[in-house]
N, CA, C and O atoms as a MOPAC input file, in Angstrom:
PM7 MOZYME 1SCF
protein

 N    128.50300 1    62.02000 1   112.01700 1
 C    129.04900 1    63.32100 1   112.32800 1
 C    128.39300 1    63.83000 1   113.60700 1
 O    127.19400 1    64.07100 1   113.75000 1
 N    129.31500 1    63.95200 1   114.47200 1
 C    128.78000 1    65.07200 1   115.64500 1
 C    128.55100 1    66.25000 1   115.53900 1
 O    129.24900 1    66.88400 1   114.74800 1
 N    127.73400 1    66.79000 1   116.12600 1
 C    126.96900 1    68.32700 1   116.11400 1
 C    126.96000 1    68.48300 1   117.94400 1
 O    126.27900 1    67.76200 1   118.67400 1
 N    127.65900 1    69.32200 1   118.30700 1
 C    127.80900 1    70.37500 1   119.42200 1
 C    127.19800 1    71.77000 1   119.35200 1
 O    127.51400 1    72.67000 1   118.57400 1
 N    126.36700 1    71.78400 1   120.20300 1
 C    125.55900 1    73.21000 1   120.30600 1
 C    124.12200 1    72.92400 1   120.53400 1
 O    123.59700 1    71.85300 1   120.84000 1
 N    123.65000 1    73.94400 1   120.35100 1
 C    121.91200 1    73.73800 1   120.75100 1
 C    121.20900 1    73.38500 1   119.33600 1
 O    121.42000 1    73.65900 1   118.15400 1
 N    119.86900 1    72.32400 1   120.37800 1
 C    119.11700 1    72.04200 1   118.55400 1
 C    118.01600 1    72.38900 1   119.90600 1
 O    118.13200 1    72.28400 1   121.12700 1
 N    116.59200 1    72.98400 1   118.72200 1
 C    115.43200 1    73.43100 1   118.94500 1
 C    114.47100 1    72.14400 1   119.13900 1
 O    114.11400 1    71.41900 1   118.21000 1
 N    114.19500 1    72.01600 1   120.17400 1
 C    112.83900 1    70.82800 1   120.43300 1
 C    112.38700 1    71.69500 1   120.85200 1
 O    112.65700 1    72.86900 1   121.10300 1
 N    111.12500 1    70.58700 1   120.97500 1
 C    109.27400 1    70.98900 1   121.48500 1
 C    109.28400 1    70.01900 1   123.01900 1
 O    109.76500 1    68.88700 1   123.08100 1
 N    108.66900 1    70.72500 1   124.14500 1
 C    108.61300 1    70.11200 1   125.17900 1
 C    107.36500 1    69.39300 1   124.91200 1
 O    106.52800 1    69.97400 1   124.22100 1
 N    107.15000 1    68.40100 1   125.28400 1
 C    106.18000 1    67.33100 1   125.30500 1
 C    105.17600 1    66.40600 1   126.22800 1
 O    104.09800 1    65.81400 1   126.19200 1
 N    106.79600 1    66.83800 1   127.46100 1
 C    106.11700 1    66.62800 1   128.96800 1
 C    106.44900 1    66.71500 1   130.03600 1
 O    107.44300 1    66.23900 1   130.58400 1
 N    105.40300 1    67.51800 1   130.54800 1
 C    106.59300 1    68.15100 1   132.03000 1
 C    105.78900 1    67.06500 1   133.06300 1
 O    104.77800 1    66.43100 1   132.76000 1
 N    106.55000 1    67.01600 1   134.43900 1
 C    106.42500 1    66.64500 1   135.80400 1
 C    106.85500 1    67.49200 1   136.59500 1
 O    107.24600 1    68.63500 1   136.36100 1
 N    106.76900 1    66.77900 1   137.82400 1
 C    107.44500 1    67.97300 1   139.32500 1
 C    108.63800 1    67.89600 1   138.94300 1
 O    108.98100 1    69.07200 1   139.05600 1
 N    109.69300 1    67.24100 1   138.49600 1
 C    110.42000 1    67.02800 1   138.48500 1
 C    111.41000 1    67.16400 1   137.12400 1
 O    112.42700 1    67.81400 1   136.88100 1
 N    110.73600 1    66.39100 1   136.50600 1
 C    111.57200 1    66.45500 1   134.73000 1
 C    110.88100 1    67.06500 1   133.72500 1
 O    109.75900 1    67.48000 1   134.01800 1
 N    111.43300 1    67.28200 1   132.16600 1
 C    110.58700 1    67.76400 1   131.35800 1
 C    111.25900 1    67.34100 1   130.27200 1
 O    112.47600 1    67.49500 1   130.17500 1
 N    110.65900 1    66.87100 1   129.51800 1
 C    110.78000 1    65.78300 1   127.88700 1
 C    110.49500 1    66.62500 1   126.88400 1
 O    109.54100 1    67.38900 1   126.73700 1
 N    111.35700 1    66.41700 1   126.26200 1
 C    111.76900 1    67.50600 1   124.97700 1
 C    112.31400 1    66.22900 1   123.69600 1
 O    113.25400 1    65.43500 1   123.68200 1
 N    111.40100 1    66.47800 1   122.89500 1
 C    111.29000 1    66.12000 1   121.41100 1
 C    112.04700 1    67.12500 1   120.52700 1
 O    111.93600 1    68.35000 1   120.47400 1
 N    113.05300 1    66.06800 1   119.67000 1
 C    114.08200 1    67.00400 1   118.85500 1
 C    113.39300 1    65.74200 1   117.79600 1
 O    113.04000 1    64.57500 1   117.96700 1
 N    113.44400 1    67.05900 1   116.19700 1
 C    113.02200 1    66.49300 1   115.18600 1
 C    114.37200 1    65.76900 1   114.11300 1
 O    114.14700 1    65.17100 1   113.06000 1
 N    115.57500 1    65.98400 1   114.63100 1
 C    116.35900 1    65.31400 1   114.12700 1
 C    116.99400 1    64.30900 1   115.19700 1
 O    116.94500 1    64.12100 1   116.41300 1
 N    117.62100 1    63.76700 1   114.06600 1
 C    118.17900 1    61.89500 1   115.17800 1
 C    119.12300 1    62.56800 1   116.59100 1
 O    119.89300 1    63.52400 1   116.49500 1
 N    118.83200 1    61.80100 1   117.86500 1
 C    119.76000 1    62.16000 1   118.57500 1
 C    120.42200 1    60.90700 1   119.42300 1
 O    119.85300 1    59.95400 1   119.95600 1
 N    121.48900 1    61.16200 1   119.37700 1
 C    122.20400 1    59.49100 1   119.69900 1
 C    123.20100 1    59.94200 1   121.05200 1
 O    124.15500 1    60.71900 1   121.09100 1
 N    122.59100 1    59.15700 1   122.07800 1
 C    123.65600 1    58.95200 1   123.52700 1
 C    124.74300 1    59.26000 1   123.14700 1
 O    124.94600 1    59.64700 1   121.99600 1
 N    125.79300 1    59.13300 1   124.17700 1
 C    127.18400 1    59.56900 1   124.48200 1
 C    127.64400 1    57.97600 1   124.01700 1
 O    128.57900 1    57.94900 1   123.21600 1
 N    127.23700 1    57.01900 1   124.32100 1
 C    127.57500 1    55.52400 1   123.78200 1
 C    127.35000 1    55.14200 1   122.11000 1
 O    127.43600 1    54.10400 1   121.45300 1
 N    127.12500 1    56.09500 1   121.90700 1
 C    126.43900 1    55.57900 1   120.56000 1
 C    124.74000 1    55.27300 1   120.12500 1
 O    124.24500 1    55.35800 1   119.00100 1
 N    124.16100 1    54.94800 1   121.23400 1
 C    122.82800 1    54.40200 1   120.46900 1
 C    121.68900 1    55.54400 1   120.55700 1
 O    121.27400 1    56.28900 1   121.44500 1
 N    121.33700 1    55.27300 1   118.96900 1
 C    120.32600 1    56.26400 1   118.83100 1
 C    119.31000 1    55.82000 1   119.55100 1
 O    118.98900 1    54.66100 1   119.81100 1
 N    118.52000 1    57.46300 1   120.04700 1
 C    117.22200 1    57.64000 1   120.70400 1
 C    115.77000 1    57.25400 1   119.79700 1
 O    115.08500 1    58.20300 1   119.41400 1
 N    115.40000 1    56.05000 1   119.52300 1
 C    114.43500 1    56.08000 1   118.86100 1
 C    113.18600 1    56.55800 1   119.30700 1
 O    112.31400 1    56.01500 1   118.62900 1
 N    112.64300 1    57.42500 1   120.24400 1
 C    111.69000 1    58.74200 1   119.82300 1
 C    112.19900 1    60.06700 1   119.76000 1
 O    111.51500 1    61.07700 1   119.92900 1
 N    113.25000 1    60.04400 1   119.54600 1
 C    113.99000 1    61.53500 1   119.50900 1
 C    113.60800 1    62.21600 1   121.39800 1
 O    114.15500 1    63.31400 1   121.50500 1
 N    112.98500 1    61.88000 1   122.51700 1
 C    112.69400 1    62.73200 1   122.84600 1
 C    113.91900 1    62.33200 1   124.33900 1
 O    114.00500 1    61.17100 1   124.73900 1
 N    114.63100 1    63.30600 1   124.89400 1
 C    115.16700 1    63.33800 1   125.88900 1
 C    115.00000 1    63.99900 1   127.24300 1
 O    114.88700 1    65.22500 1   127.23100 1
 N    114.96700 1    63.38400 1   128.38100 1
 C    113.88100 1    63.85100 1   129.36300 1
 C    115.60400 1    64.80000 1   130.20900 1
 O    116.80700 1    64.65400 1   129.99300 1
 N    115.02900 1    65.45700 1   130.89600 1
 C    116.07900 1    66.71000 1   131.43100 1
 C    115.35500 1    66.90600 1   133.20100 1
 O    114.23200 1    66.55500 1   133.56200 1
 N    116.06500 1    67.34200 1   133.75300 1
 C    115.36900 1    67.72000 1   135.14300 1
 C    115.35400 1    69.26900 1   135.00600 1
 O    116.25000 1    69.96300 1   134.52500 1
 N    114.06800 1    69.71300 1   135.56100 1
 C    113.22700 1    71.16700 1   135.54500 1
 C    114.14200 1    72.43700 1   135.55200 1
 O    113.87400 1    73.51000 1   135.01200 1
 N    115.41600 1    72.08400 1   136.35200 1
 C    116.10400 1    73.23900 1   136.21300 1
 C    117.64400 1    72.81100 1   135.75800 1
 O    118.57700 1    72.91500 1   136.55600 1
 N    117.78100 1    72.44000 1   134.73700 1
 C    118.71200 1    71.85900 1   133.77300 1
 C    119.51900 1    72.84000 1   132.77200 1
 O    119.08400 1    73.33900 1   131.73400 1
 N    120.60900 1    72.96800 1   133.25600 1
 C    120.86300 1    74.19100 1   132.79000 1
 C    121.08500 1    73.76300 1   130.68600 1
 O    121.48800 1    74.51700 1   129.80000 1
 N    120.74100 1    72.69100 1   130.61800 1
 C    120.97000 1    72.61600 1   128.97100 1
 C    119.40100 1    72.65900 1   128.19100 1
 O    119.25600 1    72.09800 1   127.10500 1
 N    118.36200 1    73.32000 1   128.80900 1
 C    117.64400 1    73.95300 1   128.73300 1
 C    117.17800 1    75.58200 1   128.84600 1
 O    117.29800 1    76.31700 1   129.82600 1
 N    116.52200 1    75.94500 1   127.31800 1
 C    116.41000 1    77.49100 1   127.63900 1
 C    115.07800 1    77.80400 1   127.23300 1
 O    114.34200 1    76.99400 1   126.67000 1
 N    114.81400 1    78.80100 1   127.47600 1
 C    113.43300 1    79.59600 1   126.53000 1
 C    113.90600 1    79.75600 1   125.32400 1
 O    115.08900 1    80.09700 1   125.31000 1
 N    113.34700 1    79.61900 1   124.19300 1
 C    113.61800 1    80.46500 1   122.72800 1
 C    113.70800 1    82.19100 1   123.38200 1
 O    113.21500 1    82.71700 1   124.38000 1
 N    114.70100 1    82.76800 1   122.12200 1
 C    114.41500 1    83.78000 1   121.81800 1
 C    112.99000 1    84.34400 1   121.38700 1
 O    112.28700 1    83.90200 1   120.47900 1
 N    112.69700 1    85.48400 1   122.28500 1
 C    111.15600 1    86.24300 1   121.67800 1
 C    111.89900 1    87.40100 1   120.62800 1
 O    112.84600 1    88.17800 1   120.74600 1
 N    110.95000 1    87.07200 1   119.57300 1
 C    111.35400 1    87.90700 1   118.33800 1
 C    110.29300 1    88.93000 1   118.33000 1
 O    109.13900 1    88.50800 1   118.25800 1
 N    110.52100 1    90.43600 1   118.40200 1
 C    109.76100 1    91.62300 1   118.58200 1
 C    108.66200 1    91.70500 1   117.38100 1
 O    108.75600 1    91.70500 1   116.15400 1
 N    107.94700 1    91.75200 1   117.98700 1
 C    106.57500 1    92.42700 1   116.77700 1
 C    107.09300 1    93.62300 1   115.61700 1
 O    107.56700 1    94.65300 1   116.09600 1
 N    107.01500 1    93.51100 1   114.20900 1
 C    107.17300 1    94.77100 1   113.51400 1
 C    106.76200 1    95.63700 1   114.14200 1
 O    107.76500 1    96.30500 1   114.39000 1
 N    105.78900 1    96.18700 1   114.66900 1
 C    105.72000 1    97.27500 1   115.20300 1
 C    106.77600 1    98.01700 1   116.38700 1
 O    107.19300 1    99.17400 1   116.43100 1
 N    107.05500 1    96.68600 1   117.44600 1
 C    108.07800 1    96.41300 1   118.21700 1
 C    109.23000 1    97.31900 1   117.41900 1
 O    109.64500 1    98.41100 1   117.80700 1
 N    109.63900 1    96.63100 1   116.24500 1
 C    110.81300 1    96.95800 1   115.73700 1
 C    110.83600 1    98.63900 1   114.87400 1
 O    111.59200 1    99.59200 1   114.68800 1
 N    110.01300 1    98.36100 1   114.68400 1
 C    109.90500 1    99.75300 1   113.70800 1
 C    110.07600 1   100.78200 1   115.08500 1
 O    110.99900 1   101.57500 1   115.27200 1
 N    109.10600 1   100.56600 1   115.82800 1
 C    109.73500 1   101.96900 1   117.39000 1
 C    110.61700 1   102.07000 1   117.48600 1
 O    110.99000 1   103.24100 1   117.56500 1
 N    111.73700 1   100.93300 1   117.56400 1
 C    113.20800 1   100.94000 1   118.27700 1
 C    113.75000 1   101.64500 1   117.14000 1
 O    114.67900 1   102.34600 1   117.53900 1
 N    113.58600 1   101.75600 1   115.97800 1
 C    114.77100 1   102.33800 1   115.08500 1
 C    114.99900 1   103.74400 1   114.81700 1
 O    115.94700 1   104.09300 1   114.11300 1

């Protein structure tokens, strides 16, 4: 089964250039073959890369309401 959309990795290793991102579930090429370390390397300004969401401190939240 294919899955389209974003999955949450951990970056693992940056360069000048690229940055390697570890996903904890299987991820398999456009050909078919799975990635056996899960981790897929991206170039630095890749737009299929993001920051997580920052989730506000309770206190954060309790002000806003």
């Amino acid at each position: 089964q294919r899955v389209r959309g974003w999955l949450k990795g951990i970056v693992v290793q940056v360069d000048p250039k690229m940055v390697a991102v570890q996903f904890r579930t299987n991820v398999f090429l456009t050909d078919g073959w799975m990635v056996p370390d899960h981790i897929l390397w991206y170039p630095q300004n890749s737009p299929h890369i993001r920051f997580p969401v920052k989730k506000g401190s309770r206190a954060e939240m309790a002000n806003s309401e």
